[in-house]
Short mmCIF file of C-alpha atoms and ligand atoms in Angstrom, two decimals:
data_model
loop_
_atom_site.label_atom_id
_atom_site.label_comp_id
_atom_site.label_asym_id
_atom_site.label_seq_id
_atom_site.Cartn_x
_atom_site.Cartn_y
_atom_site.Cartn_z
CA UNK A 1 0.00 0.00 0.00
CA UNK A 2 2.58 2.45 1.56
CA UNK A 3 4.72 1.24 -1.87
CA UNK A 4 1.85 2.32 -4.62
CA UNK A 5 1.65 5.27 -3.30
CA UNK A 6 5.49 6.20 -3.61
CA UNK A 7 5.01 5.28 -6.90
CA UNK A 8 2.17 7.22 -7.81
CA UNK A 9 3.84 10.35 -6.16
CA UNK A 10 7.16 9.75 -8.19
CA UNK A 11 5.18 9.28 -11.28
CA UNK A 12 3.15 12.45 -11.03
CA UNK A 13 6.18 14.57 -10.06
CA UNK A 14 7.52 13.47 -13.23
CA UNK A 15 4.92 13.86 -15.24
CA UNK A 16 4.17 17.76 -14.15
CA UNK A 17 8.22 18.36 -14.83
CA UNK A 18 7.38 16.27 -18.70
CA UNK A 19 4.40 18.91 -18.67
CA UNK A 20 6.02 22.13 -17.57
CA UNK A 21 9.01 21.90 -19.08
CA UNK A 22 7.77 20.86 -22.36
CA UNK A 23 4.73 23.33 -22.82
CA UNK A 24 7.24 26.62 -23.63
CA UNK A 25 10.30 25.25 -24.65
CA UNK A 26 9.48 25.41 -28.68
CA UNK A 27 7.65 28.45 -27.98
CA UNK A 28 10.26 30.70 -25.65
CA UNK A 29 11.87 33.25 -27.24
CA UNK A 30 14.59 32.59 -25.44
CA UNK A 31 14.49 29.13 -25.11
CA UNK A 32 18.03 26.80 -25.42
CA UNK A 33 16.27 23.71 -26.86
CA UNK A 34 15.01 25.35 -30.35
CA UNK A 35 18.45 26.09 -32.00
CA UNK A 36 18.30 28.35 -35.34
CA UNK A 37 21.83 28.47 -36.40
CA UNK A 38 24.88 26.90 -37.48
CA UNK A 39 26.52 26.81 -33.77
CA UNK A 40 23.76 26.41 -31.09
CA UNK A 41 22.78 23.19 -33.65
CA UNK A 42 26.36 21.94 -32.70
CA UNK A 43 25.33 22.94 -29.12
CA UNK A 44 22.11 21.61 -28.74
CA UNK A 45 23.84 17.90 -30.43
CA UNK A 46 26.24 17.75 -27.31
CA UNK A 47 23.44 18.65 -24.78
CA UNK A 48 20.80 15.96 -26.55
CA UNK A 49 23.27 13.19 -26.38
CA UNK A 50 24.32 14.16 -22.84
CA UNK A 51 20.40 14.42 -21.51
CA UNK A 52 19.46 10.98 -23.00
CA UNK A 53 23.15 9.52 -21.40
CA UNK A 54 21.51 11.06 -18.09
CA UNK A 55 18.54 9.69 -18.45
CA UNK A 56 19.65 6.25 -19.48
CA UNK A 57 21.93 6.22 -16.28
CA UNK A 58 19.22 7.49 -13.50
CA UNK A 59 17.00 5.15 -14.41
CA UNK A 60 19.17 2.06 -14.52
CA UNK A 61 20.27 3.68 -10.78
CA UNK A 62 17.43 4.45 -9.78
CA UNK A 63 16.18 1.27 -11.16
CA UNK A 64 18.93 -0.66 -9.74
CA UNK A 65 17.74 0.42 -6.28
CA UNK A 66 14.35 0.35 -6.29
CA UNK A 67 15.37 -3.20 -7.32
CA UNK A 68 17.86 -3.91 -4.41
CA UNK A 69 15.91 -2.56 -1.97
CA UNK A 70 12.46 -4.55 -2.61
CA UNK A 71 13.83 -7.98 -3.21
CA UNK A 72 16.95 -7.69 -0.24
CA UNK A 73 14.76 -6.28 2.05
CA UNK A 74 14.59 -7.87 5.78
CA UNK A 75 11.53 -9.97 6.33
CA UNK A 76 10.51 -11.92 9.34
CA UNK A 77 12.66 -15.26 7.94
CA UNK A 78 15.83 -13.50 6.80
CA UNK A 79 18.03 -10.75 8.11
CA UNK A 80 19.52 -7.87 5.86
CA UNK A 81 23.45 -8.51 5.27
CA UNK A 82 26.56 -6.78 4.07
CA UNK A 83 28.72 -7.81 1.75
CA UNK A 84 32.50 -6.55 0.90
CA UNK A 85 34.76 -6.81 -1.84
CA UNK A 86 34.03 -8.39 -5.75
CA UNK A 87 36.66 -7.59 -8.28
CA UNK A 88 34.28 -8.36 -11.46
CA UNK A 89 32.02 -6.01 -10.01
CA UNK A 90 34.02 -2.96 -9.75
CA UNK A 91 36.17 -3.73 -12.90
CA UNK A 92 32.13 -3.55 -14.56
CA UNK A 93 31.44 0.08 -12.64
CA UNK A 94 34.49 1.45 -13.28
CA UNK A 95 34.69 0.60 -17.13
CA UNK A 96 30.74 2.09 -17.67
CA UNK A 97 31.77 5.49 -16.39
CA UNK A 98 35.13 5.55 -18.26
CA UNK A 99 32.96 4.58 -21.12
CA UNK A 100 30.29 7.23 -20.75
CA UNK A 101 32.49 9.84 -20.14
CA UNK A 102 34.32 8.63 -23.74
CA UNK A 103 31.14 8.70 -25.28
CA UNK A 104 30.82 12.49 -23.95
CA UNK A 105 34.20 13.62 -24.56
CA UNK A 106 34.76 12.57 -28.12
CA UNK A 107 31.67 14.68 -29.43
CA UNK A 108 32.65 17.04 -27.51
CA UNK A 109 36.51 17.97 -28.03
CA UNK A 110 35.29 18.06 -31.63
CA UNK A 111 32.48 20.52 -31.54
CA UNK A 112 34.50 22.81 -29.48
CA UNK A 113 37.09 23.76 -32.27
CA UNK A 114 34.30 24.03 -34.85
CA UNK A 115 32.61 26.79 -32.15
CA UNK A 116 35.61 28.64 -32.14
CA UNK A 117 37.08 28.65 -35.10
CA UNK A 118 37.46 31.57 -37.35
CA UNK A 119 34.50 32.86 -39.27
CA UNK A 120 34.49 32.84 -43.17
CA UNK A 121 36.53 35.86 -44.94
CA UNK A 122 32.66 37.23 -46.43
CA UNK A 123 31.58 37.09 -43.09
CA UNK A 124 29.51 40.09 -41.83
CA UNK A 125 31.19 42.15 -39.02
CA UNK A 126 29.25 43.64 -36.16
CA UNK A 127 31.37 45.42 -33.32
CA UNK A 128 30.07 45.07 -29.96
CA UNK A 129 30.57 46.83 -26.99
CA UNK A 130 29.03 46.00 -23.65
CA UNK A 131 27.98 49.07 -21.24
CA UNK A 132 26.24 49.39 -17.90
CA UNK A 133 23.65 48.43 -19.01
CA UNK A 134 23.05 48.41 -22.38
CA UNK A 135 24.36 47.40 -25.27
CA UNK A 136 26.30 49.13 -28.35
CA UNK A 137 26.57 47.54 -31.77
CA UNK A 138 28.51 48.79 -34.96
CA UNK A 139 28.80 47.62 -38.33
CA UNK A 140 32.13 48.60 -39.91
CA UNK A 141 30.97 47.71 -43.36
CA UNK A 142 27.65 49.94 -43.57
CA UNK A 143 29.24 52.60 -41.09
CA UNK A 144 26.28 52.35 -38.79
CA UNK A 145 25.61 52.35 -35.12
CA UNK A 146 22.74 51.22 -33.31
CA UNK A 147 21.88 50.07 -29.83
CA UNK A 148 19.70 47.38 -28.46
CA UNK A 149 18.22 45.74 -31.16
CA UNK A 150 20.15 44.85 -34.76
CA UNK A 151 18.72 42.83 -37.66
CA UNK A 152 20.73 40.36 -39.89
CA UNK A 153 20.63 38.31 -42.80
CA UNK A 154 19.54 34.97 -42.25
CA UNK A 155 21.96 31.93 -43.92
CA UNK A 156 25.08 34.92 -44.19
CA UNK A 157 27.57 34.16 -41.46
CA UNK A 158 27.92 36.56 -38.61
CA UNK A 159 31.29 37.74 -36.85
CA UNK A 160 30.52 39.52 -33.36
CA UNK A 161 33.92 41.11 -31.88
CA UNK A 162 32.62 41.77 -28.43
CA UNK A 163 34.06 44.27 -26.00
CA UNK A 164 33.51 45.98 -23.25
CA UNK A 165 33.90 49.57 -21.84
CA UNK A 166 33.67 49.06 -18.33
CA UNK A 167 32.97 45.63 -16.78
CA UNK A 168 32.89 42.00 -17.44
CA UNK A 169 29.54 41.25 -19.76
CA UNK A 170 28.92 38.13 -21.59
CA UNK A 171 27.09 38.00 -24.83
CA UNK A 172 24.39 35.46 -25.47
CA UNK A 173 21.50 35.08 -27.35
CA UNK A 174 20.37 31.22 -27.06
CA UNK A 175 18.74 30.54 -29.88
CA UNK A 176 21.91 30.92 -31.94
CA UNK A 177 24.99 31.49 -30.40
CA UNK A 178 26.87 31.99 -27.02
CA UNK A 179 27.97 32.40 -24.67
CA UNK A 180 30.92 34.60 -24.44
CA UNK A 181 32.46 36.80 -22.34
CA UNK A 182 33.27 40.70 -22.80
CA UNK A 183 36.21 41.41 -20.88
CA UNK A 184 37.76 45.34 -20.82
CA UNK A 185 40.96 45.70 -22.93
CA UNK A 186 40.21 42.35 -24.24
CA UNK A 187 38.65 41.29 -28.07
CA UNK A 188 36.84 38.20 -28.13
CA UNK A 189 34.70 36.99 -31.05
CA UNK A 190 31.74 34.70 -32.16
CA UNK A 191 30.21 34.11 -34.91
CA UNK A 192 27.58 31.69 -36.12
CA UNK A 193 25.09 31.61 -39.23
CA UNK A 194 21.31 32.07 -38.38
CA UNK A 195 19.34 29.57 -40.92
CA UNK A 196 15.37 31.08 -40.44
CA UNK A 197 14.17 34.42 -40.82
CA UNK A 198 11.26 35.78 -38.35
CA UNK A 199 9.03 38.61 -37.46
CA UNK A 200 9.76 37.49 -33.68
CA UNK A 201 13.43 38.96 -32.21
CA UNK A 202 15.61 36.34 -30.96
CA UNK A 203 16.18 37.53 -27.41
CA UNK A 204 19.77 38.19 -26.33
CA UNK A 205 21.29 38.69 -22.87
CA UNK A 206 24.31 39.64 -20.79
CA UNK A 207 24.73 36.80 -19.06
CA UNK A 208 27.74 38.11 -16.57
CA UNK A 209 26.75 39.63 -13.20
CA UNK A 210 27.76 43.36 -14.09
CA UNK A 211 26.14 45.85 -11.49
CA UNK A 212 22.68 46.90 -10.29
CA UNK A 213 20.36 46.68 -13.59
CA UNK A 214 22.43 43.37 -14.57
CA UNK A 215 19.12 41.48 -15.19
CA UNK A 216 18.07 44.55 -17.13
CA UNK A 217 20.47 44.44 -19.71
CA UNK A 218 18.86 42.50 -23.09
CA UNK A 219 18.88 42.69 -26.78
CA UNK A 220 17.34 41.60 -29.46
CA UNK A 221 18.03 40.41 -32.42
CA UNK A 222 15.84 40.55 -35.80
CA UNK A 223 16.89 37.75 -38.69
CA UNK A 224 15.85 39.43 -41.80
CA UNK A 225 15.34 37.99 -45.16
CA UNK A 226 18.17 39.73 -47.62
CA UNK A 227 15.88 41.93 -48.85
CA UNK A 228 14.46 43.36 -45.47
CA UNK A 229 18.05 43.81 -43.99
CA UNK A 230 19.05 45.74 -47.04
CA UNK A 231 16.02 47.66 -46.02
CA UNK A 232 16.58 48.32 -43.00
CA UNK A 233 20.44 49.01 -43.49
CA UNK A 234 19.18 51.88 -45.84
CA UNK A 235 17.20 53.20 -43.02
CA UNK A 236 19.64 53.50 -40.34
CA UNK A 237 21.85 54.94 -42.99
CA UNK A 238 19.87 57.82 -43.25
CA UNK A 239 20.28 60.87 -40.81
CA UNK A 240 17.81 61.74 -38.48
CA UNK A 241 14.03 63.17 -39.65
CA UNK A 242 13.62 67.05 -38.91
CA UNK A 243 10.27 67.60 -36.59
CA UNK A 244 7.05 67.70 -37.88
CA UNK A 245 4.55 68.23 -35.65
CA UNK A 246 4.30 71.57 -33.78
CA UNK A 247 5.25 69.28 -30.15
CA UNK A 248 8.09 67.48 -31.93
CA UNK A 249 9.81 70.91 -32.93
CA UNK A 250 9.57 72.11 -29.45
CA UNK A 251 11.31 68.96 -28.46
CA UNK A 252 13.67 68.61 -30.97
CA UNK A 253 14.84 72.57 -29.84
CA UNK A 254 14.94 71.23 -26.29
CA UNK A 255 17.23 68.25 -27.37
CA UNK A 256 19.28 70.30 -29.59
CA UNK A 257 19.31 73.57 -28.68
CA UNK A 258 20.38 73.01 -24.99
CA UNK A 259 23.61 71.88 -24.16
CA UNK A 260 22.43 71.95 -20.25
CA UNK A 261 18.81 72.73 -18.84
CA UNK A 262 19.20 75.48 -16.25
CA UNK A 263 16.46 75.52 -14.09
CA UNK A 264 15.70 77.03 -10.66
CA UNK A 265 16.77 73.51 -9.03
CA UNK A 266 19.97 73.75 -10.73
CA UNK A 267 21.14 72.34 -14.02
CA UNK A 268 21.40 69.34 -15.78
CA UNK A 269 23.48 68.16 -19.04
CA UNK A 270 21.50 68.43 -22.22
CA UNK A 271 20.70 64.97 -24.23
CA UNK A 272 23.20 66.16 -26.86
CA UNK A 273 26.25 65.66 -24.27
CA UNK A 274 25.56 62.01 -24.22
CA UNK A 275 23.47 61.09 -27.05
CA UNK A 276 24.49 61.43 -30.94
CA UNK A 277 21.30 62.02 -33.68
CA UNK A 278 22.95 61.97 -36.94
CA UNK A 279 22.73 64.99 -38.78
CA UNK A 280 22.05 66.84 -36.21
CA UNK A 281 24.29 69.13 -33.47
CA UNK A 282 23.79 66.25 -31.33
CA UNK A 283 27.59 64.31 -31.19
CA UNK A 284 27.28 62.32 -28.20
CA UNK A 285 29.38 59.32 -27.98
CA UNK A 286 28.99 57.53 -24.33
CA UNK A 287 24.83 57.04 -24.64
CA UNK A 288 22.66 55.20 -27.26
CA UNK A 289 22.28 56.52 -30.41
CA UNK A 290 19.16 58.13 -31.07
CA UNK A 291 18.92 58.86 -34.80
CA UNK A 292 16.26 56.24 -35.28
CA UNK A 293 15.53 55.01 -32.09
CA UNK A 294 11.06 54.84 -33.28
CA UNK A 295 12.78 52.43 -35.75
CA UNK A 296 12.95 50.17 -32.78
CA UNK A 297 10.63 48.32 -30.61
CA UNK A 298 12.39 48.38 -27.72
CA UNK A 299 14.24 51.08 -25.41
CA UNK A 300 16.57 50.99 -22.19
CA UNK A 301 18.35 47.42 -23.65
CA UNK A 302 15.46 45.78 -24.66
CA UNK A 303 13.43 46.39 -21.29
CA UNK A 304 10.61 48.23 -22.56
CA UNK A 305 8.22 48.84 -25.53
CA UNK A 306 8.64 52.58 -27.08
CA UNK A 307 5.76 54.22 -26.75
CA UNK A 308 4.83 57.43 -25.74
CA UNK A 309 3.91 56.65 -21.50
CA UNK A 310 6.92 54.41 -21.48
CA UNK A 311 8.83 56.88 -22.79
CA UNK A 312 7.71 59.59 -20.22
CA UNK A 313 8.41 58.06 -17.42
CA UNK A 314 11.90 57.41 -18.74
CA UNK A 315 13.11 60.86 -19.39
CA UNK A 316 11.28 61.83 -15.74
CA UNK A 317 13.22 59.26 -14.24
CA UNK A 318 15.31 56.53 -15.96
CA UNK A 319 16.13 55.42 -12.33
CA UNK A 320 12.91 54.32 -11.47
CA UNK A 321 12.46 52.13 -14.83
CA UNK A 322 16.09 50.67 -14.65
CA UNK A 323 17.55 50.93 -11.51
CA UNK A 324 20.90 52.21 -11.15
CA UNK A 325 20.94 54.23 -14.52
CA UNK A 326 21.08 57.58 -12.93
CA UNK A 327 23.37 56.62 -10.15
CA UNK A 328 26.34 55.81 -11.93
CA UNK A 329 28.84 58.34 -13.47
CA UNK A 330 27.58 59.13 -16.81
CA UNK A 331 24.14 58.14 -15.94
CA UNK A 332 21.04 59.51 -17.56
CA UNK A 333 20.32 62.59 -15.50
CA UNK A 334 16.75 62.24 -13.81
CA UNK A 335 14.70 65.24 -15.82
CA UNK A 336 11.74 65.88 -13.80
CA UNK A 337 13.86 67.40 -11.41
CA UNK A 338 14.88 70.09 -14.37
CA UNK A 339 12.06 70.26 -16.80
CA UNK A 340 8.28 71.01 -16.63
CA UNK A 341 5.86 68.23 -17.63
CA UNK A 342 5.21 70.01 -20.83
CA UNK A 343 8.56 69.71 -21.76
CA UNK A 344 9.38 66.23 -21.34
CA UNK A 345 5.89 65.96 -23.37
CA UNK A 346 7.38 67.73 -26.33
CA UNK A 347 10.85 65.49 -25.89
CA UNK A 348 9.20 62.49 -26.33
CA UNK A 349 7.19 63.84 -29.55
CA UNK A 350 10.28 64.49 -31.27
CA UNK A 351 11.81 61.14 -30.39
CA UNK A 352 8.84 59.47 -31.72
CA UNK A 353 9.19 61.09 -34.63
CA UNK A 354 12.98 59.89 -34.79
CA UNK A 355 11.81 56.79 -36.92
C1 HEC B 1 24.86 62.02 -18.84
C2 HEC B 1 24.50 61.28 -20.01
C3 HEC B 1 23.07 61.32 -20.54
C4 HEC B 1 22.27 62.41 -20.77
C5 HEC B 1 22.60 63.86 -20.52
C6 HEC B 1 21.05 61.91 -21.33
N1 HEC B 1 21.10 60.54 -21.43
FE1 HEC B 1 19.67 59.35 -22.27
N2 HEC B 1 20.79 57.73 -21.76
C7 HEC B 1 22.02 57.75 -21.16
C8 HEC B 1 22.48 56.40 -20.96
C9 HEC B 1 23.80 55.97 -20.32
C10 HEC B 1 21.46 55.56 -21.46
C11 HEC B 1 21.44 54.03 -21.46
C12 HEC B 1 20.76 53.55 -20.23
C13 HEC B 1 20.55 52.06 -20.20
O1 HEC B 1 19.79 51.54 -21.03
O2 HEC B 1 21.14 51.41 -19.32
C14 HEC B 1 20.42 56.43 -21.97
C15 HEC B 1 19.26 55.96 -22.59
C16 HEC B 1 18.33 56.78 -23.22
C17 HEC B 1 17.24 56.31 -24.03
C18 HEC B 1 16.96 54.86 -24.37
C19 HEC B 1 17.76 54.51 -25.60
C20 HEC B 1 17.75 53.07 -26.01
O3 HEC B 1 17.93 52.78 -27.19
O4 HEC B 1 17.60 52.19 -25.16
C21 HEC B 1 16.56 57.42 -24.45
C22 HEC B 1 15.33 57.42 -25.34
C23 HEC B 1 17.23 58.58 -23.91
N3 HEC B 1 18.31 58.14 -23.16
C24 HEC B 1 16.83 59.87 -24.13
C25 HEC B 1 17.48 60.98 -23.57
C26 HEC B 1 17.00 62.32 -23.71
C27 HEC B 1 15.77 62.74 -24.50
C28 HEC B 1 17.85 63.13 -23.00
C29 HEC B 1 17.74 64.61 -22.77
C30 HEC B 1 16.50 65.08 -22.23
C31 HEC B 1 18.89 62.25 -22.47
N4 HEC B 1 18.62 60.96 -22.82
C32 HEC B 1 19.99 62.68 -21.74
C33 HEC B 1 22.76 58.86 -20.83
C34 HEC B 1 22.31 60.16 -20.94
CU1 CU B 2 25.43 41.93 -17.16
#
């Protein structure tokens, strides 16, 4: 009786981890199991054939127990006993280990020089820098600069060369490649070769414990079709739209026009300082680049959607969306201290309009 129901209870508890484990794993955008390139294929190979060795050797233990410990068991005619010593015995559990570690290393020790080999001569380049807490990536070849969220060509071979500015990130995105570490003063590279195109980002993350908004620190990443990424290459080419809208041109003069906001609470660096718009007066180089952030769907590295509430609350107080942000040197000053509601209103019309 007491027996059944250990049974039943292990049974269930397996089933609900079958259940929940299995019900978001093709679905997760950032899910390990689902690979879509070149590389996390060669990953996901090595972790397959290591889950099913797992498998196969806790239920043979597990088995092996259960076993033991039903038919060995005392009962009223015979005592338990121990036994020592039995030299076919351990030369059997000693040669299955040395076996199934073989059977792990060999796959292994070749996939690793595959992963970090060299990427192809035509490969793409993308420069990327890892900040507190955000992410900057260039593109030597199309001499643009974005942050947060990049698009590529999907079946063209990528080559990240990841750095960092201030502290150890690490660069992952799980559906196609990772992970690897940013270290300051230090290149590394990665490069794989996404094989399906999507509407859905793949989600990227810094995967290194690097200060207060750590967890806060994502990117995404769009696989185009050819045509789309030339698209969208053209785009971010261009320099920034002029204002429209009667709001946006009041904005875009407080953005500009301001290299600090002077107020009666005492003054605070104007966007320009940190922030570059191309084609404008606005040359900042330690802060995202703004020229097209409405281009994007996501601000603050990937943390929340742009739109025009989100982005209020942001320029009132970046702190309170992403902790730590204003804190640090270099931080994004916290506005509603400086500038009337209005104003911020008239901000965030222009960067709307910076699609
Ligand atoms: C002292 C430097 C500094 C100043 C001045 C500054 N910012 Fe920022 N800003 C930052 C930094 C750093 C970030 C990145 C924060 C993060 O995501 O961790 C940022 C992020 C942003 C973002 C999100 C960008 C993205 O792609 O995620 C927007 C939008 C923005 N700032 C707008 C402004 C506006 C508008 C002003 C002027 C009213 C301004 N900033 C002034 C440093 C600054
Ligand atoms: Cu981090």
């Amino acid at each position: 009786m007491k027996l059944k129901k250990i049974f039943k209870l292990i049974s269930a508890s397996f089933t609900f981890l079958f259940v929940t484990g299995c019900s978001s794993w093709q679905s997760d955008p950032q899910t390990t199991v689902n690979p879509k390139s070149d590389m996390a294929n060669i990953i996901q190979d090595l972790y397959v054939l290591v889950f099913w060795l797992a498998v196969v050797v806790f239920i043979f233990v597990m088995g092996a127990i259960l076993f033991v410990s039903i038919k060995f068991r005392e009962r009223p005619d015979r005592k338990a006993q121990q036994f020592h010593g039995n030299t076919k015995l351990e030369i059997i559990w000693t040669l299955i280990p040395i076996l199934i570690l073989l059977t792990i290393f060999i796959p292994t020790a070749s996939a690793i020089p595959k992963i970090k080999s060299d990427a192809p001569m035509n490969a793409m380049q993308i420069d990327v820098t890892g900040k507190q807490w955000w992410f900057e990536f260039k593109y030597p070849d199309h001499d643009i600069t974005v942050a947060n969220e990049i698009h590529i060509p999907v079946n063209k071979a990528v080559n990240f060369n990841l750095a960092s500015s201030d502290v150890i990130h690490a660069f992952w995105i799980p559906q196609l490649g990772g992970k690897v570490d940013m270290v300051p003063g230090h290149l590394n590279k990665m490069w794989f070769t996404p094989n399906e195109a999507r509407e859905e980002a793949y989600l990227g993350q810094c995967t290194e414990f690097c200060g207060t908004s750590h967890a806060n620190m994502l990117f995404r990443v769009f696989v185009d079709e050819q045509e789309d990424f030339d698209k969208w290459v053209l785009l971010q080419q261009k320099s920034a739209n002029a204002a429209i809208s009667e709001l946006a041109k009041k904005g875009e003069e407080l953005v500009l026009k301001n290299p600090a906001f002077i107020t009666d609470n005492g003054t605070a660096l104007g966007c320009a300082t940190c922030h570059k718009i191309e084609g404008t007066s606005a040359m900042g180089m330690i802060a995202p680049n703004l020229t097209h952030i409405a281009s994007r769907t996501t601000f603050a590295a990937g943390r929340y959607d742009i739109n025009r509430e989100n982005l209020i609350k942001w320029i009132s107080n970046p702190s309170q969306m992403k902790p730590g942000v204003s804190e640090r040197t270099g931080g994004m000053p916290i506005y509603e201290n400086y500038l009337t509601s209005e104003q911020i209103e008239a901000i965030v019309a222009y960067l709307l309009e910076l699609k």
